[in-house]
C-alpha cells in the first residue's frame, strides 16, 4: 500500500518562503509519478507541480519561477520549495502519487494515493 505523509506548512508573510516535504513509502519517490496539489476554501483542488518517472517536472502557470520540486533529505522524500509566496497561495497542500500518470499538473484524477494535507497561510 502506497502511503504519503506531507509536512512543512505554516504561516508566513507575503514574499516569504516555505518548504513542504512529502514522505512516500514503500519505495523511493522516483518509483512513482508524484504531484503537489492545493485546495483553497470554496475552490476546487488544483495542480501545483508534478514530477513523472523520467524526472521531468511541470508547474502551474501561477507558480512557475517561484515553486520548485526537488529531492528532500532522503530518496523517499519529495519537497516543494515555495518562494515569493503570495496571499493567493493560501490553501491546504496535498502530495499525491501513483504508478502511472500523464505529464502536467492537470492529471489530478490519475492520482489514487494522497497524503493528509498541510496548511499554508500567506498574509499580506
mmCIF file of C-alpha atoms in Angstrom:
data_model
loop_
_atom_site.group_PDB
_atom_site.id
_atom_site.type_symbol
_atom_site.label_atom_id
_atom_site.label_comp_id
_atom_site.label_asym_id
_atom_site.label_seq_id
_atom_site.Cartn_x
_atom_site.Cartn_y
_atom_site.Cartn_z
ATOM 1 C CA UNK A 1 0.000 0.000 0.000
ATOM 2 C CA UNK A 2 1.376 3.392 -1.007
ATOM 3 C CA UNK A 3 1.415 5.875 1.848
ATOM 4 C CA UNK A 4 2.253 9.572 1.833
ATOM 5 C CA UNK A 5 2.826 11.990 4.677
ATOM 6 C CA UNK A 6 3.028 15.691 3.928
ATOM 7 C CA UNK A 7 4.535 18.279 6.245
ATOM 8 C CA UNK A 8 6.108 21.715 6.358
ATOM 9 C CA UNK A 9 3.136 24.020 6.111
ATOM 10 C CA UNK A 10 2.799 27.132 8.203
ATOM 11 C CA UNK A 11 2.049 30.827 8.224
ATOM 12 C CA UNK A 12 4.269 33.362 6.501
ATOM 13 C CA UNK A 13 4.049 36.893 5.240
ATOM 14 C CA UNK A 14 3.863 37.673 1.562
ATOM 15 C CA UNK A 15 7.265 37.361 -0.044
ATOM 16 C CA UNK A 16 8.354 34.657 2.350
ATOM 17 C CA UNK A 17 9.260 31.026 1.727
ATOM 18 C CA UNK A 18 8.185 27.602 2.902
ATOM 19 C CA UNK A 19 9.414 24.135 2.090
ATOM 20 C CA UNK A 20 6.915 21.310 2.045
ATOM 21 C CA UNK A 21 8.005 17.685 2.296
ATOM 22 C CA UNK A 22 6.258 14.518 1.240
ATOM 23 C CA UNK A 23 7.439 11.183 2.592
ATOM 24 C CA UNK A 24 6.326 8.324 0.364
ATOM 25 C CA UNK A 25 6.515 4.619 1.053
ATOM 26 C CA UNK A 26 7.250 1.830 0.448
ATOM 27 C CA UNK A 27 9.549 2.836 -2.421
ATOM 28 C CA UNK A 28 11.668 5.848 -3.387
ATOM 29 C CA UNK A 29 9.832 8.801 -4.899
ATOM 30 C CA UNK A 30 11.216 8.140 -8.373
ATOM 31 C CA UNK A 31 9.251 4.887 -8.437
ATOM 32 C CA UNK A 32 6.066 6.917 -8.778
ATOM 33 C CA UNK A 33 4.503 9.819 -10.546
ATOM 34 C CA UNK A 34 4.204 12.438 -7.851
ATOM 35 C CA UNK A 35 2.366 15.696 -7.622
ATOM 36 C CA UNK A 36 1.560 18.561 -5.329
ATOM 37 C CA UNK A 37 -1.963 19.923 -5.297
ATOM 38 C CA UNK A 38 -3.745 22.596 -3.308
ATOM 39 C CA UNK A 39 -7.264 23.471 -2.342
ATOM 40 C CA UNK A 40 -8.444 26.788 -1.009
ATOM 41 C CA UNK A 41 -11.780 27.085 0.832
ATOM 42 C CA UNK A 42 -14.678 27.012 -1.586
ATOM 43 C CA UNK A 43 -12.469 26.157 -4.529
ATOM 44 C CA UNK A 44 -11.655 23.018 -6.427
ATOM 45 C CA UNK A 45 -8.410 21.183 -5.859
ATOM 46 C CA UNK A 46 -5.823 22.255 -8.423
ATOM 47 C CA UNK A 47 -2.470 21.003 -9.549
ATOM 48 C CA UNK A 48 0.592 22.948 -8.468
ATOM 49 C CA UNK A 49 3.571 20.864 -9.536
ATOM 50 C CA UNK A 50 4.288 17.355 -10.687
ATOM 51 C CA UNK A 51 7.168 15.019 -11.403
ATOM 52 C CA UNK A 52 6.893 11.989 -13.620
ATOM 53 C CA UNK A 53 9.169 8.983 -13.508
ATOM 54 C CA UNK A 54 11.636 10.218 -16.099
ATOM 55 C CA UNK A 55 12.349 13.192 -13.869
ATOM 56 C CA UNK A 56 10.562 15.819 -15.893
ATOM 57 C CA UNK A 57 8.595 18.349 -13.905
ATOM 58 C CA UNK A 58 5.625 20.573 -14.620
ATOM 59 C CA UNK A 59 4.291 23.614 -12.835
ATOM 60 C CA UNK A 60 1.069 25.571 -12.851
ATOM 61 C CA UNK A 61 1.458 28.928 -14.550
ATOM 62 C CA UNK A 62 0.599 30.654 -11.286
ATOM 63 C CA UNK A 63 3.676 29.210 -9.525
ATOM 64 C CA UNK A 64 6.267 28.973 -12.307
ATOM 65 C CA UNK A 65 9.522 30.576 -11.291
ATOM 66 C CA UNK A 66 8.515 30.557 -7.617
ATOM 67 C CA UNK A 67 7.962 26.869 -6.737
ATOM 68 C CA UNK A 68 10.411 24.022 -7.317
ATOM 69 C CA UNK A 69 10.160 20.270 -6.843
ATOM 70 C CA UNK A 70 13.305 18.568 -5.606
ATOM 71 C CA UNK A 71 14.527 15.621 -3.609
ATOM 72 C CA UNK A 72 14.336 16.012 0.137
ATOM 73 C CA UNK A 73 16.673 14.578 2.738
ATOM 74 C CA UNK A 74 16.175 11.033 1.560
ATOM 75 C CA UNK A 75 15.243 9.228 -1.621
ATOM 76 C CA UNK A 76 11.710 8.670 -0.380
ATOM 77 C CA UNK A 77 11.119 12.364 0.249
ATOM 78 C CA UNK A 78 9.982 14.849 -2.390
ATOM 79 C CA UNK A 79 9.998 18.511 -1.441
ATOM 80 C CA UNK A 80 8.201 21.539 -2.786
ATOM 81 C CA UNK A 81 10.200 24.715 -2.258
ATOM 82 C CA UNK A 82 7.899 27.722 -2.341
ATOM 83 C CA UNK A 83 9.427 31.182 -2.672
ATOM 84 C CA UNK A 84 7.964 34.649 -3.104
ATOM 85 C CA UNK A 85 4.720 33.460 -1.586
ATOM 86 C CA UNK A 86 1.554 35.420 -2.236
ATOM 87 C CA UNK A 87 -1.717 35.576 -0.296
ATOM 88 C CA UNK A 88 -3.378 33.708 -3.161
ATOM 89 C CA UNK A 89 -1.099 30.747 -2.436
ATOM 90 C CA UNK A 90 -3.025 30.210 0.809
ATOM 91 C CA UNK A 91 -4.520 26.713 0.709
ATOM 92 C CA UNK A 92 -4.290 23.188 2.025
ATOM 93 C CA UNK A 93 -1.488 21.482 0.135
ATOM 94 C CA UNK A 94 -1.547 17.790 -0.659
ATOM 95 C CA UNK A 95 1.034 15.463 -2.126
ATOM 96 C CA UNK A 96 -0.114 12.565 -4.250
ATOM 97 C CA UNK A 97 1.376 9.596 -6.053
ATOM 98 C CA UNK A 98 0.536 6.860 -8.477
ATOM 99 C CA UNK A 99 2.332 4.315 -10.574
ATOM 100 C CA UNK A 100 1.410 5.978 -13.855
ATOM 101 C CA UNK A 101 0.213 9.390 -14.865
ATOM 102 C CA UNK A 102 0.276 11.804 -17.739
ATOM 103 C CA UNK A 103 2.762 14.676 -17.527
ATOM 104 C CA UNK A 104 1.463 18.016 -16.351
ATOM 105 C CA UNK A 105 -0.454 19.359 -13.391
ATOM 106 C CA UNK A 106 -3.940 18.697 -14.722
ATOM 107 C CA UNK A 107 -3.822 14.916 -14.216
ATOM 108 C CA UNK A 108 -5.369 15.122 -10.759
ATOM 109 C CA UNK A 109 -7.835 12.295 -11.364
ATOM 110 C CA UNK A 110 -4.989 9.917 -12.195
ATOM 111 C CA UNK A 111 -3.583 10.035 -8.667
ATOM 112 C CA UNK A 112 -5.003 7.391 -6.366
ATOM 113 C CA UNK A 113 -2.776 7.841 -3.326
ATOM 114 C CA UNK A 114 -2.901 11.030 -1.264
ATOM 115 C CA UNK A 115 -1.260 12.498 1.794
ATOM 116 C CA UNK A 116 -3.247 14.118 4.582
ATOM 117 C CA UNK A 117 -2.610 17.745 3.623
ATOM 118 C CA UNK A 118 -0.634 20.552 5.195
ATOM 119 C CA UNK A 119 -1.927 24.101 5.569
ATOM 120 C CA UNK A 120 -0.116 27.062 4.027
ATOM 121 C CA UNK A 121 -1.275 30.544 5.004
ATOM 122 C CA UNK A 122 0.244 33.660 3.461
ATOM 123 C CA UNK A 123 -0.672 37.014 4.927
ATOM 124 C CA UNK A 124 -0.383 40.335 3.139
#
